[in-house]
Amino acid sequence: MTKNDCIFCKIAEGKLPASKLFEDAHTLAFLDIGPIVKGHTLVIPKRHFDPLTATPPEVLQQLIVTVRRVAEAMTRSLNCDGINVMQSNGLAAGQVVTHIHFHVIPRYATDGHSWNWKAKSYANPGEMQAMAATLTAGFAAPPRIQKSWLP
Ligand code: AMP
Ligand code: ZN
């Protein structure tokens, strides 16, 4: 399954160039063209799926195993101090390419990158409990997101 206008499908098919690092039957790892930190790598399925909630569990298993392999290779080759693994769904979450992918980013104590992660708080324990109840109901609710959140 491929999508004609999808750049990651084209990379998987060899129709667009990429700095490939690793591939197996189902997944491919290549350098992100715009690295947050040099060595920033993307892991994709060779078939087109998007978003996370429409990606079959067995494909996600294949992806996370390749993410682990990339992380191991990064640790051995770059001697990095840490690794971030990230995956975005929807414009609101910063997604640009609508073919599921995991970012695997080598981190160094001195790399200067910051996620600008600003923890907020619940107004009171009741608000936090209400949020937990809302989310818990979601496990039994009918699916809402079947298609990509982006055109
Ligand atoms: P996201 O915001 O999670 O959708 O991330 C998409 C990522 O794809 C960005 O980090 C881009 O730098 C990267 N990207 C876009 N086009 C290419 C390409 N042709 N080769 C490698 N990486 C790409
Ligand atoms: Zn695709």
Short mmCIF file of C-alpha atoms and ligand atoms in Angstrom, two decimals:
data_model
loop_
_atom_site.label_atom_id
_atom_site.label_comp_id
_atom_site.label_asym_id
_atom_site.label_seq_id
_atom_site.Cartn_x
_atom_site.Cartn_y
_atom_site.Cartn_z
CA MET A 1 0.00 0.00 0.00
CA THR A 2 1.53 3.33 -1.09
CA LYS A 3 0.19 6.85 -1.46
CA ASN A 4 1.13 8.70 -4.64
CA ASP A 5 1.80 12.11 -3.09
CA CYS A 6 3.60 10.81 0.00
CA ILE A 7 7.31 11.64 0.19
CA PHE A 8 8.03 8.84 2.65
CA CYS A 9 6.35 6.30 0.34
CA LYS A 10 8.61 7.60 -2.43
CA ILE A 11 11.67 7.21 -0.20
CA ALA A 12 10.57 3.66 0.70
CA GLU A 13 10.20 2.86 -3.01
CA GLY A 14 13.60 4.36 -3.86
CA LYS A 15 11.98 7.10 -5.98
CA LEU A 16 13.36 9.88 -3.76
CA PRO A 17 16.88 9.92 -2.30
CA ALA A 18 17.50 9.41 1.39
CA SER A 19 20.48 8.76 3.64
CA LYS A 20 19.41 5.25 4.53
CA LEU A 21 20.84 3.69 7.68
CA PHE A 22 18.93 0.44 8.07
CA GLU A 23 16.11 -1.53 6.51
CA ASP A 24 14.39 -4.83 7.00
CA ALA A 25 11.36 -6.37 5.31
CA HIS A 26 8.87 -3.93 6.83
CA THR A 27 10.71 -0.84 8.06
CA LEU A 28 13.28 1.73 6.98
CA ALA A 29 15.51 4.13 8.92
CA PHE A 30 17.06 7.22 7.32
CA LEU A 31 18.47 10.58 8.39
CA ASP A 32 16.04 13.44 8.91
CA ILE A 33 16.90 16.17 6.40
CA GLY A 34 16.41 18.84 9.09
CA PRO A 35 18.03 17.45 12.22
CA ILE A 36 17.24 18.86 15.64
CA VAL A 37 20.57 17.31 16.61
CA LYS A 38 22.91 15.85 13.97
CA GLY A 39 22.18 12.14 13.57
CA HIS A 40 18.41 12.70 14.02
CA THR A 41 16.85 9.67 12.33
CA LEU A 42 13.36 8.74 11.11
CA VAL A 43 11.93 5.23 11.27
CA ILE A 44 9.02 4.47 8.93
CA PRO A 45 7.02 1.46 7.80
CA LYS A 46 7.57 0.69 4.11
CA ARG A 47 3.79 0.62 3.67
CA HIS A 48 1.75 3.78 4.11
CA PHE A 49 -0.10 4.13 7.41
CA ASP A 50 -1.25 7.22 9.29
CA PRO A 51 -1.96 8.23 11.99
CA LEU A 52 -0.87 6.14 14.99
CA THR A 53 -4.47 5.12 15.72
CA ALA A 54 -4.91 3.71 12.20
CA THR A 55 -1.61 1.79 12.21
CA PRO A 56 -2.00 -1.95 12.90
CA PRO A 57 -0.44 -3.19 16.14
CA GLU A 58 1.87 -5.60 14.28
CA VAL A 59 3.27 -2.69 12.23
CA LEU A 60 3.85 -0.73 15.44
CA GLN A 61 5.72 -3.70 16.86
CA GLN A 62 7.94 -3.80 13.78
CA LEU A 63 8.56 -0.06 14.05
CA ILE A 64 9.50 -0.01 17.72
CA VAL A 65 11.95 -2.87 17.23
CA THR A 66 13.68 -0.86 14.50
CA VAL A 67 13.61 2.23 16.73
CA ARG A 68 15.44 0.15 19.33
CA ARG A 69 18.01 -0.99 16.77
CA VAL A 70 18.62 2.60 15.68
CA ALA A 71 18.96 3.67 19.31
CA GLU A 72 21.51 0.91 19.89
CA ALA A 73 23.47 1.91 16.79
CA MET A 74 23.40 5.56 17.89
CA THR A 75 24.66 4.68 21.33
CA ARG A 76 27.53 2.64 19.89
CA SER A 77 28.52 4.97 17.07
CA LEU A 78 27.89 8.46 18.41
CA ASN A 79 28.61 7.95 22.10
CA CYS A 80 25.60 10.17 22.82
CA ASP A 81 24.48 10.91 26.36
CA GLY A 82 20.80 10.16 25.71
CA ILE A 83 18.13 9.59 23.05
CA ASN A 84 14.66 11.06 22.49
CA VAL A 85 11.99 9.06 20.66
CA MET A 86 9.10 11.14 19.36
CA GLN A 87 6.03 10.64 17.20
CA SER A 88 3.48 13.30 16.18
CA ASN A 89 -0.13 13.04 15.02
CA GLY A 90 -2.00 15.99 13.53
CA LEU A 91 -1.14 19.59 12.74
CA ALA A 92 -1.83 20.62 16.33
CA ALA A 93 0.87 18.18 17.41
CA GLY A 94 3.38 19.50 14.88
CA GLN A 95 3.02 16.71 12.32
CA VAL A 96 4.13 17.65 8.81
CA VAL A 97 4.49 14.35 6.93
CA THR A 98 1.41 12.12 7.11
CA HIS A 99 3.14 8.75 6.91
CA ILE A 100 3.68 7.45 10.42
CA HIS A 101 7.26 7.91 11.59
CA PHE A 102 9.24 7.86 14.78
CA HIS A 103 11.94 10.46 15.36
CA VAL A 104 15.02 9.00 17.05
CA ILE A 105 17.22 11.85 18.22
CA PRO A 106 20.67 11.53 19.77
CA ARG A 107 21.16 13.86 22.71
CA TYR A 108 24.24 15.30 24.31
CA ALA A 109 24.60 17.14 27.57
CA THR A 110 25.97 20.05 25.55
CA ASP A 111 23.69 19.95 22.45
CA GLY A 112 21.84 23.12 23.45
CA HIS A 113 18.44 21.75 22.40
CA SER A 114 15.47 22.24 24.70
CA TRP A 115 11.91 20.95 24.29
CA ASN A 116 10.61 23.95 26.20
CA TRP A 117 8.58 21.46 28.24
CA LYS A 118 6.51 23.54 30.65
CA ALA A 119 4.65 21.37 33.13
CA LYS A 120 1.27 22.76 34.14
CA SER A 121 -0.95 21.64 37.01
CA TYR A 122 -4.57 20.66 37.69
CA ALA A 123 -6.57 23.21 39.65
CA ASN A 124 -7.44 20.60 42.29
CA PRO A 125 -7.57 16.78 42.76
CA GLY A 126 -11.19 16.74 41.54
CA GLU A 127 -10.21 18.19 38.14
CA MET A 128 -7.51 15.55 37.81
CA GLN A 129 -9.94 12.74 38.74
CA ALA A 130 -12.50 14.05 36.21
CA MET A 131 -9.84 13.99 33.49
CA ALA A 132 -8.92 10.41 34.40
CA ALA A 133 -12.62 9.43 34.20
CA THR A 134 -13.04 11.11 30.79
CA LEU A 135 -9.99 9.35 29.40
CA THR A 136 -10.95 6.00 30.92
CA ALA A 137 -14.33 6.20 29.15
CA GLY A 138 -12.40 6.58 25.90
CA PHE A 139 -11.11 2.99 26.13
CA ALA A 140 -14.66 1.69 25.65
CA ALA A 141 -15.86 4.39 23.22
CA PRO A 142 -16.26 3.76 19.47
CA PRO A 143 -13.29 4.82 17.33
CA ARG A 144 -13.28 8.45 16.16
CA ILE A 145 -10.07 8.84 14.21
CA GLN A 146 -9.88 6.51 11.23
CA LYS A 147 -8.10 8.78 8.79
CA SER A 148 -5.10 11.04 8.78
CA TRP A 149 -5.62 14.32 10.64
CA LEU A 150 -3.99 16.20 7.79
CA PRO A 151 -4.92 16.39 4.09
P1 AMP B 1 6.84 15.50 11.55
O1 AMP B 1 6.78 16.96 11.94
O2 AMP B 1 6.80 14.58 12.74
O3 AMP B 1 5.82 15.15 10.51
O4 AMP B 1 8.30 15.30 10.93
C1 AMP B 1 8.57 15.25 9.57
C2 AMP B 1 10.07 15.24 9.44
O5 AMP B 1 10.40 14.82 8.13
C3 AMP B 1 10.75 16.61 9.65
O6 AMP B 1 11.63 16.50 10.76
C4 AMP B 1 11.49 16.85 8.34
O7 AMP B 1 12.74 17.45 8.54
C5 AMP B 1 11.61 15.45 7.77
N1 AMP B 1 11.69 15.38 6.33
C6 AMP B 1 10.87 15.95 5.41
N2 AMP B 1 11.24 15.61 4.17
C7 AMP B 1 12.31 14.79 4.28
C8 AMP B 1 13.14 14.10 3.36
N3 AMP B 1 12.95 14.19 2.03
N4 AMP B 1 14.16 13.34 3.84
C9 AMP B 1 14.35 13.24 5.17
N5 AMP B 1 13.60 13.86 6.09
C10 AMP B 1 12.59 14.62 5.66
ZN ZN B 2 3.39 7.15 2.65
#
